[in-house]
Short mmCIF file of C-alpha atoms in Angstrom, two decimals:
data_model
loop_
_atom_site.label_atom_id
_atom_site.label_comp_id
_atom_site.label_asym_id
_atom_site.label_seq_id
_atom_site.Cartn_x
_atom_site.Cartn_y
_atom_site.Cartn_z
CA GLN A 87 0.05 -0.19 -0.02
CA LYS A 88 1.49 3.23 -1.11
CA GLU A 89 1.07 5.81 1.44
CA VAL A 90 1.52 9.49 2.05
CA GLU A 91 1.64 10.63 5.65
CA GLN A 92 0.99 14.12 7.14
CA ASN A 93 0.31 15.58 10.44
CA SER A 94 -3.40 16.29 10.45
CA GLY A 95 -2.91 19.32 12.84
CA PRO A 96 -4.26 21.73 13.41
CA LEU A 97 -1.00 23.75 13.31
CA SER A 98 -1.47 26.94 14.86
CA VAL A 99 1.00 29.75 13.84
CA PRO A 100 0.94 33.47 14.96
CA GLU A 101 0.72 35.83 12.08
CA GLY A 102 4.13 36.70 10.54
CA ALA A 103 5.70 33.60 11.76
CA ILE A 104 6.93 30.57 9.74
CA ALA A 105 4.72 27.63 9.24
CA SER A 106 6.45 24.42 8.50
CA LEU A 107 4.49 21.42 7.03
CA ASN A 108 5.89 17.95 6.58
CA CYS A 109 5.12 15.03 4.47
CA THR A 110 6.56 11.52 4.04
CA TYR A 111 5.94 9.01 1.46
CA SER A 112 6.48 5.18 0.98
CA ASP A 113 6.80 4.95 -2.72
CA ARG A 114 10.63 5.14 -3.19
CA GLY A 115 10.30 5.47 -7.14
CA SER A 116 8.08 8.44 -6.92
CA GLN A 117 9.45 11.46 -8.98
CA SER A 118 7.09 14.18 -8.60
CA PHE A 119 5.85 16.01 -5.40
CA PHE A 120 3.15 18.77 -5.13
CA TRP A 121 1.79 21.05 -2.42
CA TYR A 122 -1.88 21.94 -2.69
CA ARG A 123 -4.00 24.42 -0.63
CA GLN A 124 -7.37 23.79 0.31
CA TYR A 125 -9.94 26.22 1.60
CA SER A 126 -12.84 24.83 3.46
CA GLY A 127 -15.60 23.81 0.75
CA LYS A 128 -13.18 24.51 -2.07
CA SER A 129 -11.25 22.39 -4.42
CA PRO A 130 -7.49 22.20 -4.05
CA GLU A 131 -5.29 24.91 -5.42
CA LEU A 132 -1.77 24.18 -6.73
CA ILE A 133 0.90 26.01 -4.69
CA MET A 134 4.16 24.28 -5.44
CA PHE A 135 5.72 21.25 -7.32
CA ILE A 136 9.12 20.01 -6.80
CA TYR A 137 11.06 17.28 -8.73
CA SER A 138 14.65 17.60 -7.49
CA ASN A 139 16.33 17.25 -4.11
CA GLY A 140 16.87 20.47 -2.44
CA ASP A 141 14.94 23.68 -1.98
CA LYS A 142 12.49 25.59 -4.41
CA GLU A 143 11.22 28.83 -3.36
CA ASP A 144 8.38 30.71 -4.84
CA GLY A 145 7.40 34.09 -3.06
CA ARG A 146 6.61 33.25 0.53
CA PHE A 147 6.56 29.43 0.09
CA THR A 148 9.66 27.14 0.11
CA ALA A 149 9.45 23.48 -0.80
CA GLN A 150 11.97 21.13 0.34
CA LEU A 151 12.69 17.62 -1.02
CA ASN A 152 14.80 14.90 0.19
CA LYS A 153 14.34 11.58 -1.77
CA ALA A 154 16.66 9.57 0.26
CA SER A 155 14.69 10.10 3.36
CA GLN A 156 11.42 10.09 1.40
CA TYR A 157 10.36 13.51 2.84
CA VAL A 158 8.99 16.79 1.43
CA SER A 159 8.32 19.84 3.28
CA LEU A 160 6.55 23.24 2.77
CA LEU A 161 7.65 26.48 4.48
CA ILE A 162 5.29 29.28 4.62
CA ARG A 163 7.12 32.58 5.75
CA ASP A 164 5.55 35.60 6.98
CA SER A 165 2.09 33.74 7.58
CA GLN A 166 -1.10 35.53 7.07
CA PRO A 167 -4.55 34.76 8.22
CA SER A 168 -5.41 34.10 4.65
CA ASP A 169 -2.93 31.06 4.66
CA SER A 170 -5.39 29.48 7.09
CA ALA A 171 -6.40 26.39 5.00
CA THR A 172 -5.65 22.68 4.64
CA TYR A 173 -2.50 21.91 2.92
CA LEU A 174 -2.45 18.61 0.86
CA CYS A 175 0.87 16.86 0.04
CA ALA A 176 0.50 14.88 -3.10
CA VAL A 177 3.06 12.37 -4.53
CA GLY A 178 3.09 11.24 -8.13
CA SER A 179 3.00 7.49 -8.51
CA ALA A 180 5.95 6.05 -10.06
CA ASP A 181 4.21 3.30 -11.98
CA SER A 182 1.10 4.93 -13.06
CA TRP A 183 1.81 8.03 -15.19
CA GLY A 184 0.13 11.16 -13.61
CA LYS A 185 -1.74 9.47 -10.69
CA LEU A 186 -1.35 11.44 -7.59
CA GLN A 187 -1.46 9.89 -4.08
CA PHE A 188 -2.76 12.41 -1.53
CA GLY A 189 -2.03 12.68 2.04
CA ALA A 190 -4.96 13.55 4.46
CA GLY A 191 -3.74 17.13 4.74
CA THR A 192 -2.34 19.50 7.51
CA GLN A 193 -4.72 22.20 8.74
CA VAL A 194 -3.02 25.55 9.39
CA VAL A 195 -4.65 28.13 11.48
CA VAL A 196 -2.81 31.66 11.26
CA THR A 197 -3.73 33.65 14.52
CA PRO A 198 -3.53 37.46 14.27
CA GLY B 293 -1.94 28.43 -13.85
CA ALA B 294 -4.17 26.55 -16.19
CA VAL B 295 -7.95 26.89 -15.70
CA VAL B 296 -10.21 23.87 -15.41
CA SER B 297 -13.88 24.13 -15.08
CA GLN B 298 -16.57 22.09 -13.72
CA HIS B 299 -20.43 22.28 -14.17
CA PRO B 300 -22.66 22.27 -12.18
CA SER B 301 -21.07 23.46 -9.17
CA ARG B 302 -23.91 22.05 -6.91
CA VAL B 303 -26.64 19.72 -7.45
CA ILE B 304 -29.44 18.33 -5.48
CA CYS B 305 -31.29 15.16 -6.75
CA LYS B 306 -33.69 12.63 -5.82
CA SER B 307 -32.73 9.18 -4.93
CA GLY B 308 -32.35 6.94 -8.10
CA THR B 309 -31.92 9.61 -10.50
CA SER B 310 -28.68 10.15 -12.77
CA VAL B 311 -26.46 13.07 -12.41
CA LYS B 312 -23.85 14.24 -15.18
CA ILE B 313 -20.85 16.64 -14.21
CA GLU B 314 -18.80 17.96 -16.74
CA CYS B 315 -14.96 18.90 -16.49
CA ARG B 316 -13.46 21.11 -19.14
CA SER B 317 -9.86 22.33 -19.59
CA LEU B 318 -10.14 26.00 -20.67
CA ASP B 319 -6.76 26.86 -22.05
CA PHE B 320 -5.00 23.63 -22.66
CA GLN B 321 -5.55 20.13 -24.23
CA ALA B 322 -5.77 17.45 -21.59
CA THR B 323 -5.36 13.92 -22.72
CA THR B 324 -5.79 12.70 -19.12
CA MET B 325 -8.29 13.98 -16.52
CA PHE B 326 -8.92 12.37 -13.09
CA TRP B 327 -11.93 12.18 -11.08
CA TYR B 328 -11.80 12.55 -7.29
CA ARG B 329 -14.20 12.23 -4.35
CA GLN B 330 -13.93 13.97 -1.11
CA PHE B 331 -15.95 13.18 2.09
CA PRO B 332 -16.04 15.77 4.73
CA LYS B 333 -13.02 16.11 6.56
CA GLN B 334 -11.37 13.61 4.42
CA SER B 335 -8.76 13.75 1.82
CA LEU B 336 -9.16 13.15 -1.92
CA MET B 337 -9.77 9.69 -3.11
CA LEU B 338 -9.07 9.08 -6.73
CA MET B 339 -11.93 7.27 -8.42
CA ALA B 340 -10.89 6.86 -12.02
CA THR B 341 -8.49 8.16 -14.70
CA SER B 342 -9.96 9.43 -17.79
CA ASN B 343 -8.16 9.02 -21.00
CA GLU B 344 -9.27 10.83 -24.23
CA GLY B 345 -10.42 8.27 -26.90
CA SER B 346 -10.29 5.34 -24.59
CA LYS B 347 -11.89 3.75 -21.65
CA ALA B 348 -11.48 5.10 -18.18
CA THR B 349 -9.31 2.98 -15.64
CA TYR B 350 -11.05 2.76 -12.43
CA GLU B 351 -9.71 2.50 -8.83
CA GLN B 352 -10.21 -0.63 -6.93
CA GLY B 353 -13.64 -0.46 -5.17
CA VAL B 354 -15.14 2.04 -7.72
CA GLU B 355 -17.99 0.67 -9.74
CA LYS B 356 -17.53 1.31 -13.45
CA ASP B 357 -21.13 0.83 -14.10
CA LYS B 358 -22.24 3.28 -11.47
CA PHE B 359 -19.82 5.97 -12.40
CA LEU B 360 -19.75 6.33 -16.05
CA ILE B 361 -17.00 8.39 -17.47
CA ASN B 362 -16.63 9.72 -21.05
CA HIS B 363 -13.75 11.62 -22.53
CA ALA B 364 -14.79 12.46 -25.79
CA SER B 365 -12.61 15.37 -26.65
CA LEU B 366 -9.16 16.77 -25.43
CA THR B 367 -11.02 19.40 -23.23
CA LEU B 368 -14.06 17.65 -21.98
CA SER B 369 -14.64 14.65 -19.60
CA THR B 370 -17.85 13.80 -17.99
CA LEU B 371 -18.82 11.72 -14.94
CA THR B 372 -22.14 10.42 -14.70
CA VAL B 373 -23.41 9.11 -11.23
CA THR B 374 -26.12 6.50 -12.20
CA SER B 375 -28.97 5.61 -9.84
CA ALA B 376 -27.77 7.90 -7.19
CA HIS B 377 -28.26 7.34 -3.68
CA PRO B 378 -27.70 9.22 -0.48
CA GLU B 379 -24.23 7.55 0.09
CA ASP B 380 -23.15 9.19 -3.13
CA SER B 381 -23.56 12.56 -1.81
CA SER B 382 -20.06 13.96 -1.78
CA PHE B 383 -17.59 16.67 -3.41
CA TYR B 384 -16.62 15.45 -6.73
CA ILE B 385 -13.45 17.02 -8.06
CA CYS B 386 -11.76 16.58 -11.45
CA SER B 387 -8.37 17.55 -12.45
CA ALA B 388 -6.61 17.94 -15.80
CA ARG B 389 -3.00 17.05 -16.46
CA ASP B 390 -1.25 19.66 -18.14
CA ARG B 391 2.06 18.93 -20.08
CA PRO B 392 3.36 21.99 -21.66
CA SER B 393 6.26 21.70 -24.19
CA GLY B 394 9.56 21.94 -22.55
CA GLY B 395 7.91 21.87 -19.12
CA ARG B 396 7.10 19.50 -16.32
CA GLU B 397 3.66 18.13 -16.21
CA THR B 398 1.30 19.39 -13.36
CA GLN B 399 -2.41 18.78 -12.45
CA TYR B 400 -4.83 21.38 -12.23
CA PHE B 401 -8.23 20.95 -10.29
CA GLY B 402 -11.50 22.10 -11.23
CA PRO B 403 -13.70 23.92 -8.41
CA GLY B 404 -15.49 20.78 -7.58
CA THR B 405 -19.30 19.85 -7.71
CA ARG B 406 -21.08 19.23 -4.45
CA LEU B 407 -23.60 16.46 -4.95
CA LEU B 408 -26.54 15.96 -2.45
CA VAL B 409 -28.91 12.90 -3.15
CA LEU B 410 -31.99 13.17 -1.05
#
């Protein structure tokens, strides 16, 4: 059973602080990794994707990938109340092109 | 990012009726689309992979005769929930795979369709 694991939270973060979200995956052959943000009652919105080991920065978001440890993370700098949402980690299946395996999501609450 | 639309956004129907949901990629061609279902406070569960011009591939436990998928063009996939029952009430979300030339592929989600079966 291929799995993607995330802490469900809620992760409470003061406004302006850094939110750190973690994700581990079991399929060692996975090559593509995505972070989606989902507001309550809405569909997921792509925030970041990462394919190579290391860091990838986009505005206030930084994704980090370590394939050897099968670990991907998302940092949100200068957290804003509008960042309050559930963040879904998704991993591209190594043997089924395009299929994504989703984690259960981490709920982030940014407090003013 | 690429735009994916879904229609309708919300539907309420009586038990036993069929409901059709459309998923369109608006600014790119998608040979592959995916259909997900999400129950309250749970993550997305992949139901099936929709391939243009061929039969859909269903995930284990998903009844292909109940959830009919048609991917008739490069920009349109439809999901029909046949003989809907209250337990089919859920949030149905499609995604479309975009693979731009020279770029990496990503998936973009439609806004979702909330189905309530009475």
